[in-house]
CSV table of C-alpha atoms and ligand atoms in Angstrom, one decimal:
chain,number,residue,atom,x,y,z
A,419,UNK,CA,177.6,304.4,108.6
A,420,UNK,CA,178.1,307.4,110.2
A,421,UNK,CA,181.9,309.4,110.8
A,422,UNK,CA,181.2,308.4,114.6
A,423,UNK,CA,180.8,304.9,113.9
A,424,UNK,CA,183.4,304.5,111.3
A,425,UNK,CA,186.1,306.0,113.6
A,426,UNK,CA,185.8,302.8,115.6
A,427,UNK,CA,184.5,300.1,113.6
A,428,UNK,CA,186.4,300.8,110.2
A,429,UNK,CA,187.7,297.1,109.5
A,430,UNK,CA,190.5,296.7,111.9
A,431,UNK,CA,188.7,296.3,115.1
A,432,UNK,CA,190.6,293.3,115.6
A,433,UNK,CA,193.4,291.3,114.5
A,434,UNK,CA,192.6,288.3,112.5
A,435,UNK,CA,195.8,287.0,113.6
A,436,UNK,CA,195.5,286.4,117.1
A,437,UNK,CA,191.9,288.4,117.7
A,438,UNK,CA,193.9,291.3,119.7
A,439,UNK,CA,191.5,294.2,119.9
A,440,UNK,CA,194.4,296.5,119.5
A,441,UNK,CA,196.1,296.1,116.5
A,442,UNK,CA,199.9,294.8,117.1
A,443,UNK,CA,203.0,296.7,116.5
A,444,UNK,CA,205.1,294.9,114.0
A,445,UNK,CA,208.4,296.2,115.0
A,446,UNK,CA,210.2,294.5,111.8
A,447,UNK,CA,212.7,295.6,109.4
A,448,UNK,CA,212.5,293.0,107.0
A,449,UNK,CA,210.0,289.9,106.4
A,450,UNK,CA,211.1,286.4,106.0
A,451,UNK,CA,210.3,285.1,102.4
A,452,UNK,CA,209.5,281.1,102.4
A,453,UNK,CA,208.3,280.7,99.2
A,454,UNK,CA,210.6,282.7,96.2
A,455,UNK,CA,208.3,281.7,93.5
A,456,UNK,CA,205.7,283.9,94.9
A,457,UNK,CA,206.1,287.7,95.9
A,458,UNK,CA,205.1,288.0,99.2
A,459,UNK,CA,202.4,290.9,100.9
A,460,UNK,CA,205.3,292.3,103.3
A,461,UNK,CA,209.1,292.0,102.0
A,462,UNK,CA,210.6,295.1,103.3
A,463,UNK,CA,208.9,297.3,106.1
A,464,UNK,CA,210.4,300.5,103.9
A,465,UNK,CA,207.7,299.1,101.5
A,466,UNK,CA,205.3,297.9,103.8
A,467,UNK,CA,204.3,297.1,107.4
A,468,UNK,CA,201.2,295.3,108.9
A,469,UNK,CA,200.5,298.0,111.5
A,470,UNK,CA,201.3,301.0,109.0
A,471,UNK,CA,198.7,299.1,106.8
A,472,UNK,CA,195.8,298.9,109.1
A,473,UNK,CA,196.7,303.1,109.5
A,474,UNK,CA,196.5,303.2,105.6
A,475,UNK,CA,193.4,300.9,104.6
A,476,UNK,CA,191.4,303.3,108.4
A,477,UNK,CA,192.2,306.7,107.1
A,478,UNK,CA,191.4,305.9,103.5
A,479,UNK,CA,188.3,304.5,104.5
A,480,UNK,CA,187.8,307.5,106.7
A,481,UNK,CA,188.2,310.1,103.8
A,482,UNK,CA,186.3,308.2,101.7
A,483,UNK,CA,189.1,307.6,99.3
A,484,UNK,CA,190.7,304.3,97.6
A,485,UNK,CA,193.8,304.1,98.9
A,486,UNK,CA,195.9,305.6,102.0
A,487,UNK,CA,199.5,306.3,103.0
A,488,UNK,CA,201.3,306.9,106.2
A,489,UNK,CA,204.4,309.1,106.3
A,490,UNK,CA,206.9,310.4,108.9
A,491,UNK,CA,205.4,313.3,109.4
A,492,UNK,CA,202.6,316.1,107.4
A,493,UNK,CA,205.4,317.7,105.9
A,494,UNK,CA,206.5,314.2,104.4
A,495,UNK,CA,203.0,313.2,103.1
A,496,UNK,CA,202.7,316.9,101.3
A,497,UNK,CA,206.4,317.0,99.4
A,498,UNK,CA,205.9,313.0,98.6
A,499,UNK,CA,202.4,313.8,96.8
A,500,UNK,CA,203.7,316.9,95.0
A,501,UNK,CA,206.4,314.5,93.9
A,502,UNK,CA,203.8,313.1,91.5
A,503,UNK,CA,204.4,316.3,89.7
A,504,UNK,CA,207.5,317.0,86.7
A,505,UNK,CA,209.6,319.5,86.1
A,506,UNK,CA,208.1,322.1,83.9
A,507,UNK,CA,204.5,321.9,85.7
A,508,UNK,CA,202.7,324.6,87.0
A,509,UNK,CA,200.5,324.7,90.2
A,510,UNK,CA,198.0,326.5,91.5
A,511,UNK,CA,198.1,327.1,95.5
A,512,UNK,CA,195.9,329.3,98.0
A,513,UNK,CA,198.0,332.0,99.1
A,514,UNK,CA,197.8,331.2,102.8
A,515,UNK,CA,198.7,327.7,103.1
A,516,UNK,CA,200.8,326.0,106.1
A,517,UNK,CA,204.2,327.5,106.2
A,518,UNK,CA,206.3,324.9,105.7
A,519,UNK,CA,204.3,323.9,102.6
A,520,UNK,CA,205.0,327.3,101.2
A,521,UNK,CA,208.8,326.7,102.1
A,522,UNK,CA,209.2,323.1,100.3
A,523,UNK,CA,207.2,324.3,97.1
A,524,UNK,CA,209.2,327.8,97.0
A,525,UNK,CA,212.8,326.3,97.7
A,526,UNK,CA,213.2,322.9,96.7
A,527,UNK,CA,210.1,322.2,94.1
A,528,UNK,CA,211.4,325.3,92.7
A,529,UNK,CA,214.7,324.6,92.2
A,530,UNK,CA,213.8,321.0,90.6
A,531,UNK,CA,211.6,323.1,87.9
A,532,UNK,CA,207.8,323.4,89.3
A,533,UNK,CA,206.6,326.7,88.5
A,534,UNK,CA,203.9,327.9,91.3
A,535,UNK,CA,201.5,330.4,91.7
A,536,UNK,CA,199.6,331.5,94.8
A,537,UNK,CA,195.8,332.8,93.9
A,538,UNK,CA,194.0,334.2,96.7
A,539,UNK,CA,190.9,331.3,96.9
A,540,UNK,CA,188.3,333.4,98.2
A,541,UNK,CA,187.3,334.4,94.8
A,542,UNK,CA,187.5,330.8,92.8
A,543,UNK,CA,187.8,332.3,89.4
A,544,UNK,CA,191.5,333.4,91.0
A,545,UNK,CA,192.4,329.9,89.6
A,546,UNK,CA,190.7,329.8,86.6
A,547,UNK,CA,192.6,333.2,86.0
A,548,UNK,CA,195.4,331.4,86.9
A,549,UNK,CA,195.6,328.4,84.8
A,550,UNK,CA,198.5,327.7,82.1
A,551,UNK,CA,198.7,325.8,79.5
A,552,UNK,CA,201.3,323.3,81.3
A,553,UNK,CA,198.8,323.8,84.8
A,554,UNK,CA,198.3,320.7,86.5
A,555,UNK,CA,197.3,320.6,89.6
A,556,UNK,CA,195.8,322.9,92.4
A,557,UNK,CA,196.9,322.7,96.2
A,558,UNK,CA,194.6,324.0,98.8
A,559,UNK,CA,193.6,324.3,102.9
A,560,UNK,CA,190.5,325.0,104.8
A,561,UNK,CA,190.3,326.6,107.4
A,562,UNK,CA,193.3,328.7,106.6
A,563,UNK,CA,196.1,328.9,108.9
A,564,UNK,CA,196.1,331.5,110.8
A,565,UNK,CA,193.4,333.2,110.2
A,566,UNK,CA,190.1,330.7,109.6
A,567,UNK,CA,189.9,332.0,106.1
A,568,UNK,CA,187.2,329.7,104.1
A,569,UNK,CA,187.6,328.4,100.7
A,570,UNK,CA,184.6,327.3,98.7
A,571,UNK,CA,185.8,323.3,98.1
A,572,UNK,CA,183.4,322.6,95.5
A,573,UNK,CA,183.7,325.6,93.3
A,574,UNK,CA,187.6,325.3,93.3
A,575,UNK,CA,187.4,321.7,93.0
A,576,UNK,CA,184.8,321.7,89.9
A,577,UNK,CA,187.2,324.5,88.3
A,578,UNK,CA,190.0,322.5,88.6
A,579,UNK,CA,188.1,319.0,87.5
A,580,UNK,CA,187.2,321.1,84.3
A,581,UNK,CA,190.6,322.1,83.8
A,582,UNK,CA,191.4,318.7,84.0
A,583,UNK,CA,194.3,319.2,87.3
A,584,UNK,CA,195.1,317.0,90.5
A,585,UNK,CA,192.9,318.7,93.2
A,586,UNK,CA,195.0,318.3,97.1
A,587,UNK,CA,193.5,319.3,99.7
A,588,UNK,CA,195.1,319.5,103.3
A,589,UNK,CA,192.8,318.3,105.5
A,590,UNK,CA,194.3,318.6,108.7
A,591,UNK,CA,192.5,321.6,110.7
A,592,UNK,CA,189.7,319.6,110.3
A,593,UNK,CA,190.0,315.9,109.6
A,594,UNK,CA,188.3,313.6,108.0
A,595,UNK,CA,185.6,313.5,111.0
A,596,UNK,CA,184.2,316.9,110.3
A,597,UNK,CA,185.2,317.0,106.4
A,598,UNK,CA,185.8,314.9,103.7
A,599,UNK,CA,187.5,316.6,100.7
A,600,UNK,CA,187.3,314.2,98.4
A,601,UNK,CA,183.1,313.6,98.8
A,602,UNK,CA,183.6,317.7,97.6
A,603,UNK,CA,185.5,316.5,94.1
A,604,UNK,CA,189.3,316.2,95.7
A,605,UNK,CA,191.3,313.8,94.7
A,606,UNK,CA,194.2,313.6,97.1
A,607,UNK,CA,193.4,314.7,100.6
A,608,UNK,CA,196.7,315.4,103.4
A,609,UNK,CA,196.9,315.2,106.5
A,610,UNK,CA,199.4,316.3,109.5
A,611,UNK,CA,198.4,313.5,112.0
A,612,UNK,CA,200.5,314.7,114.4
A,613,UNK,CA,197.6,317.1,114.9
A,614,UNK,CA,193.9,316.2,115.8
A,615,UNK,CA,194.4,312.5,114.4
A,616,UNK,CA,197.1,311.7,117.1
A,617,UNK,CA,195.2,314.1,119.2
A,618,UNK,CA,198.0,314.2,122.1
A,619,UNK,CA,200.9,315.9,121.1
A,620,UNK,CA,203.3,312.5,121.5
A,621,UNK,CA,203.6,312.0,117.8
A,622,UNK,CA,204.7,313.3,114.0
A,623,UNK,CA,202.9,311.5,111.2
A,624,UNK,CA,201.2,312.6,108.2
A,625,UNK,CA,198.8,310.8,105.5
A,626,UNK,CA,197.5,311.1,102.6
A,627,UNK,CA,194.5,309.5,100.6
A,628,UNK,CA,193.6,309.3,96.8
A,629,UNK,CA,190.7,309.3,95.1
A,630,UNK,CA,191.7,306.5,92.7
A,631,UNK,CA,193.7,303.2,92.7
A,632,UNK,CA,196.0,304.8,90.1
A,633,UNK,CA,196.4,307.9,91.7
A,634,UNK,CA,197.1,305.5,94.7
A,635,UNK,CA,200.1,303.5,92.7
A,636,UNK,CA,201.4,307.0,92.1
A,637,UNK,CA,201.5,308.2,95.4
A,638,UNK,CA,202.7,304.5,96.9
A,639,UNK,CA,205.7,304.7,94.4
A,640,UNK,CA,206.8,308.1,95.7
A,641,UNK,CA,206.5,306.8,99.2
A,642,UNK,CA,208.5,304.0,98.8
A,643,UNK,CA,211.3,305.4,96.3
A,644,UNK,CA,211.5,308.4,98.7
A,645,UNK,CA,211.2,306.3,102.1
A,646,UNK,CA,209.9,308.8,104.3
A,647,UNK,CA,207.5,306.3,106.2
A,648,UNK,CA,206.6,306.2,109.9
A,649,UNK,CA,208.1,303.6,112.0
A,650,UNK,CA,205.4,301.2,114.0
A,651,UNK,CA,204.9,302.6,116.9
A,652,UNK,CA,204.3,305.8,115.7
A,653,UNK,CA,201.3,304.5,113.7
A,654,UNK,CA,199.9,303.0,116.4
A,655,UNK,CA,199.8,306.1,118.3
A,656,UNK,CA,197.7,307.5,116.1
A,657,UNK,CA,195.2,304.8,115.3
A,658,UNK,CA,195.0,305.0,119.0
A,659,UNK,CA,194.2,308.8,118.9
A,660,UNK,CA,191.5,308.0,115.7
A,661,UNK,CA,189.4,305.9,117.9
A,662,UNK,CA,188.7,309.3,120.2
A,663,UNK,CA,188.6,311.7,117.6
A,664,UNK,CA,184.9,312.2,117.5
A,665,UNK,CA,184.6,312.7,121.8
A,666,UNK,CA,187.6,315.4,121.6
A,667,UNK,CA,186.6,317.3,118.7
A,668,UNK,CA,183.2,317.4,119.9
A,669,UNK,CA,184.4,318.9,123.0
A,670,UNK,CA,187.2,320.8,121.3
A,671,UNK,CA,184.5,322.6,119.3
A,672,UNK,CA,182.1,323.2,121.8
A,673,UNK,CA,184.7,325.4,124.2
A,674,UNK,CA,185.9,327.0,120.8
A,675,UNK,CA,182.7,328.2,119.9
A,676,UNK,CA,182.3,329.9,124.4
A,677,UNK,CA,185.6,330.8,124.0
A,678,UNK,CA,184.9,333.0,120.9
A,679,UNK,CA,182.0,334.2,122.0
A,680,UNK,CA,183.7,335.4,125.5
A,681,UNK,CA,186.6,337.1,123.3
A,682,UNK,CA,184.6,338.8,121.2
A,683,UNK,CA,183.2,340.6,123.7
A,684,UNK,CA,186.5,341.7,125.6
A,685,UNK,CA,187.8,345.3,125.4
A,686,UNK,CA,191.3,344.5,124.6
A,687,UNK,CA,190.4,342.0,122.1
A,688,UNK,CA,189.5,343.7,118.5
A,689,UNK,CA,189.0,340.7,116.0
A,690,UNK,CA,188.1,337.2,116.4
A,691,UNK,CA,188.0,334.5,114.0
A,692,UNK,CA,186.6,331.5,113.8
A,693,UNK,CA,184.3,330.1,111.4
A,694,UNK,CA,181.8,329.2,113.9
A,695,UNK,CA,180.9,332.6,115.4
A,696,UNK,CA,178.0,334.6,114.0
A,697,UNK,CA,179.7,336.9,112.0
A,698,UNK,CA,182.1,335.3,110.6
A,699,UNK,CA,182.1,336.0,106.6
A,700,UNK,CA,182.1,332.4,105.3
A,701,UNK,CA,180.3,330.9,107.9
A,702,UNK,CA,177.5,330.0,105.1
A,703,UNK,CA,179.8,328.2,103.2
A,704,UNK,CA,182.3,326.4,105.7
A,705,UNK,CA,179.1,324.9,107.1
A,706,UNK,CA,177.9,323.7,103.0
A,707,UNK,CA,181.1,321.3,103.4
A,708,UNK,CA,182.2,320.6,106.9
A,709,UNK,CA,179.8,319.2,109.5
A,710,UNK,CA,181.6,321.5,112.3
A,711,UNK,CA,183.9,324.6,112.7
A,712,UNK,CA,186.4,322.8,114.3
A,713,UNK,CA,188.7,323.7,117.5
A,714,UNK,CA,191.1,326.6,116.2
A,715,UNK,CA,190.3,329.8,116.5
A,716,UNK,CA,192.3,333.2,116.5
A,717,UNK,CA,192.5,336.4,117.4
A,718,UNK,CA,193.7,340.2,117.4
A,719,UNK,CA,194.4,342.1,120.4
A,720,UNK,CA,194.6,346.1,120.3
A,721,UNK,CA,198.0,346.1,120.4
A,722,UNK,CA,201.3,344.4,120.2
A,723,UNK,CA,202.1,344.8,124.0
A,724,UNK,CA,199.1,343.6,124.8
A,725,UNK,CA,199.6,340.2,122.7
A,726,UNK,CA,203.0,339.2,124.3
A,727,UNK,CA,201.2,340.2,127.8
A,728,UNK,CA,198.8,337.7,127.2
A,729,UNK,CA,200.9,335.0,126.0
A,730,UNK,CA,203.1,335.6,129.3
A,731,UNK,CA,200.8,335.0,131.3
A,732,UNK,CA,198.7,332.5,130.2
A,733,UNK,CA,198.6,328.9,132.5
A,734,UNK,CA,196.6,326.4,131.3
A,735,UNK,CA,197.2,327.3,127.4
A,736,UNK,CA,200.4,325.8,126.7
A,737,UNK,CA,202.3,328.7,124.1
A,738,UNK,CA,203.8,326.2,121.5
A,739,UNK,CA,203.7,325.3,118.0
A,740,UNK,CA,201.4,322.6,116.9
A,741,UNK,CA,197.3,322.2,117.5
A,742,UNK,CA,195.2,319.6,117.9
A,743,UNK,CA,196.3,318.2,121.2
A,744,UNK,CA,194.4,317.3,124.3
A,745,UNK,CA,195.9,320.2,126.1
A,746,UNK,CA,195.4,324.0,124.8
A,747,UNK,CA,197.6,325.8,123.0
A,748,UNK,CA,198.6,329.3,121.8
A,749,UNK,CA,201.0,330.5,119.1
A,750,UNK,CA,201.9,333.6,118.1
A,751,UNK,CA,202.3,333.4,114.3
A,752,UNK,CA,204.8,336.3,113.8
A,753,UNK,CA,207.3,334.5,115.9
A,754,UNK,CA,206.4,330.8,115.1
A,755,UNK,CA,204.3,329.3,112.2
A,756,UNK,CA,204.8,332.9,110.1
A,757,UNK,CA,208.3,333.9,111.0
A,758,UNK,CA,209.8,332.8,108.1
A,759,UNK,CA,207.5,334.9,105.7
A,760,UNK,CA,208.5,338.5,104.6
A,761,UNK,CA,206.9,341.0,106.9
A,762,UNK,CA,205.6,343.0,104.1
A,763,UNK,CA,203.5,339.6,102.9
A,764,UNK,CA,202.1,339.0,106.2
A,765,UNK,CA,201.3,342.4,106.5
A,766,UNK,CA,199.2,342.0,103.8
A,767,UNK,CA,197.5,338.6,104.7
A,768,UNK,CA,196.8,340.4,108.1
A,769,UNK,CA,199.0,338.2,109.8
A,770,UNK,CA,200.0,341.2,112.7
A,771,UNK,CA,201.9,340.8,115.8
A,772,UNK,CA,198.8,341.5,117.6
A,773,UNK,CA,197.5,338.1,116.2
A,774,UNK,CA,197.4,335.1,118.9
A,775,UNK,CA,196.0,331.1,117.0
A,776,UNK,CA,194.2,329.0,119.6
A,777,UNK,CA,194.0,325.5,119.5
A,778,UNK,CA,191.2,324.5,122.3
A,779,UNK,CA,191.6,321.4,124.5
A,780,UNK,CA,189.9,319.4,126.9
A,781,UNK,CA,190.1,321.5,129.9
A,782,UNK,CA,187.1,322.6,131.4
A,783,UNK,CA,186.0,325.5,129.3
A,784,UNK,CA,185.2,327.9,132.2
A,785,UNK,CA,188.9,327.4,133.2
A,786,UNK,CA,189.8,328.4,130.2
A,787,UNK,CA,187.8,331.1,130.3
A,788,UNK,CA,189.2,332.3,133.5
A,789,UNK,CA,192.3,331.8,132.2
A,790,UNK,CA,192.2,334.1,129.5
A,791,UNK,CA,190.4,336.8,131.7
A,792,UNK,CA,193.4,336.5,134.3
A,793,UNK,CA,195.9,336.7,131.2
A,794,UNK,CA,194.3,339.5,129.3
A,795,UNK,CA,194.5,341.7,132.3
B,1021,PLP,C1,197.8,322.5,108.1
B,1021,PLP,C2,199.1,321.9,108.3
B,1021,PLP,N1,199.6,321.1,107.3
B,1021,PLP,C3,200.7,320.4,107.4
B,1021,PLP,C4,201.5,320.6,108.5
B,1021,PLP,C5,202.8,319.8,108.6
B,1021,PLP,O1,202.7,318.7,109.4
B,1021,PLP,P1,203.9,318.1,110.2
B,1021,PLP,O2,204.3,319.1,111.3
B,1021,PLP,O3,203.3,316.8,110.8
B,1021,PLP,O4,205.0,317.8,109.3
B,1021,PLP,C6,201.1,321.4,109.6
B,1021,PLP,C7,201.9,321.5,110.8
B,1021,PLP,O5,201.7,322.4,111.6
B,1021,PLP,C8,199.8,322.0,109.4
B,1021,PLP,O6,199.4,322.8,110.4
């Protein structure tokens, strides 16, 4: 069955229950227990919930993977999973990977005794360079945030199956519609559902998937010892936002791909990136593993002035953090996602105040491009 299909028709099209074509919101806390010789499904909705189950068993079967897990938000799903690690381990991470995952491996993982190391992944032997003895497990992201940078999945991933380490791989610019980490040789895949999964900016959620059913047990224990689980509603949201992933991102993509065209061509505009466009240097090999080039894009405008101009006056982009919603949005990384990284550092990722991250939504693309005329002056 095709992504397309599955998105809709993915075992919980209806409730075998009642037959409800949407699947009910068990707004529980607890679950009353008739029998106490048997251990029931559902005792405790920090351990378990009908309607955070139906998320679980869609997304798993989305990515592919054997078992899923909802969270209360990205952030929650990544620091549960790296949980799975001990004190004394060593990981191996892409140097440009979301901000706050940098933040929660560099504070607190630190501090509890997980040594980390940041390899730039456009070379894959980086990590085999960077492998210890006491190495176990490599943490990466693709499309890069901010700047669309691609890592080769499968060479990283074979490395680090040779090397015997826990592959993650955050999945969220692209989701599971246009990539599936763990067909590539992943074994845990994460997601910020808040993003294109939820689709409309009215909820925080992440997920995560494992390969295995042990891996799975893992993960579940950290999720319910730590507790960081999405309430019901919540979860609905976004199996709401999963059944119209394929229509937005379609469309998403599409008025990515005109709108980076249309930049690339303006004078005050002097780098785009997206791995979609013509010249982008990895375009070859985001296309090997992702079926699209998804709906973010960035890019650099001559000077710093001229950034803050256009985020001024901008209408129909709203300037926020976040992506993946059905409106557009602009950040501006120095200020937002990036702020909290040493200038020097983004300096030398070429994160520059001239640097503007679009997220496209479903406004008509010619508005769009309007807009961005108007705003660039
Ligand atoms: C790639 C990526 N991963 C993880 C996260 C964290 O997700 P959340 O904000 O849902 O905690 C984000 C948030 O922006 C993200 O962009």
């Amino acid at each position: 069955m095709k992504q397309g299909t599955l998105l809709i028709h993915n075992g919980h099209e209806s409730d075998p229950a009642t037959g409800a074509v949407g699947t009910p919101i068990i707004q529980t806390s607890t679950f009353a227990q008739t029998d106490l010789t048997k251990h029931p499904e559902f005792d405790y909705a920090r351990s378990g919930n009908p309607t955070r189950k139906a998320l679980e068993e869609m997304i798993a079967t989305l990515e592919d993977g054997a078992k899923g897990y909802a969270f209360g938000s990205g952030l929650a799903a990544i620091s549960s999973v790296i949980g799975i690690l001990s004190a004394g381990d060593h990981l191996i991470t892409a140097e440009d990977i979301y901000g706050g995952t940098f933040r929660i491996l560099n504070t607190f993982y630190k501090r509890w005794g997980l040594e980390v190391t940041a390899v730039n992944t456009a070379d894959p032997e980086n990590i085999r360079r960077a492998i210890k003895p006491n190495t176990r497990a490599l943490y990466l992201e693709t499309p890069s945030n901010p700047l669309l940078k691609i890592t080769d999945l499968p060479a990283c991933l074979a490395i680090a199956r040779e090397a015997g380490l826990v592959s993650i791989v955050d999945n969220t610019f692209m989701s599971p519609y246009l990539q599936r980490p763990l067909e590539l040789g992943a074994d845990i895949v994460v997601h910020s559902a808040t993003k294109f999964l939820g689709g409309h900016s009215d909820v925080v959620l992440g997920l995560a998937v494992t390969r295995t059913e042990e891996l799975g047990q893992r993960v579940y224990a950290l999720q319910n010892s730590f507790g960081a689980v999405p309430g019901p509603w919540d979860v609905w949201l976004v199996i709401r936002g999963i059944k119209t992933l394929k229509v937005r991102l379609d469309a998403q993509q599409a008025s990515a791909l005109k709108l980076a065209r249309w930049l690339q061509s303006h004078k005050k505009v002097s780098a785009v990136y997206y791995p979609g466009l013509e010249g982008h240097p990895d375009k070859a090999i985001h296309e090997k593993q992702a079926s699209g080039a998804g709906a973010v894009l960035s890019f650099k405008t001559r000077t710093t002035s001229q950034a803050l101009d256009f985020l001024g006056k901008i209408k129909y982009t709203v300037v926020a953090e976040s992506l993946g919603g059905v409106e557009s949005n602009a950040t501006y990384p120095v200020r937002m996602s990036h702020a909290s990284m040493p200038p020097a550092e983004r300096e030398r990722l070429g994160i520059t105040d001239t640097l503007v991250r679009i997220s496209l939504g479903l406004e008509d693309v010619e508005d769009l491009v309007a807009d961005f005329d108007q705003a660039l002056g």
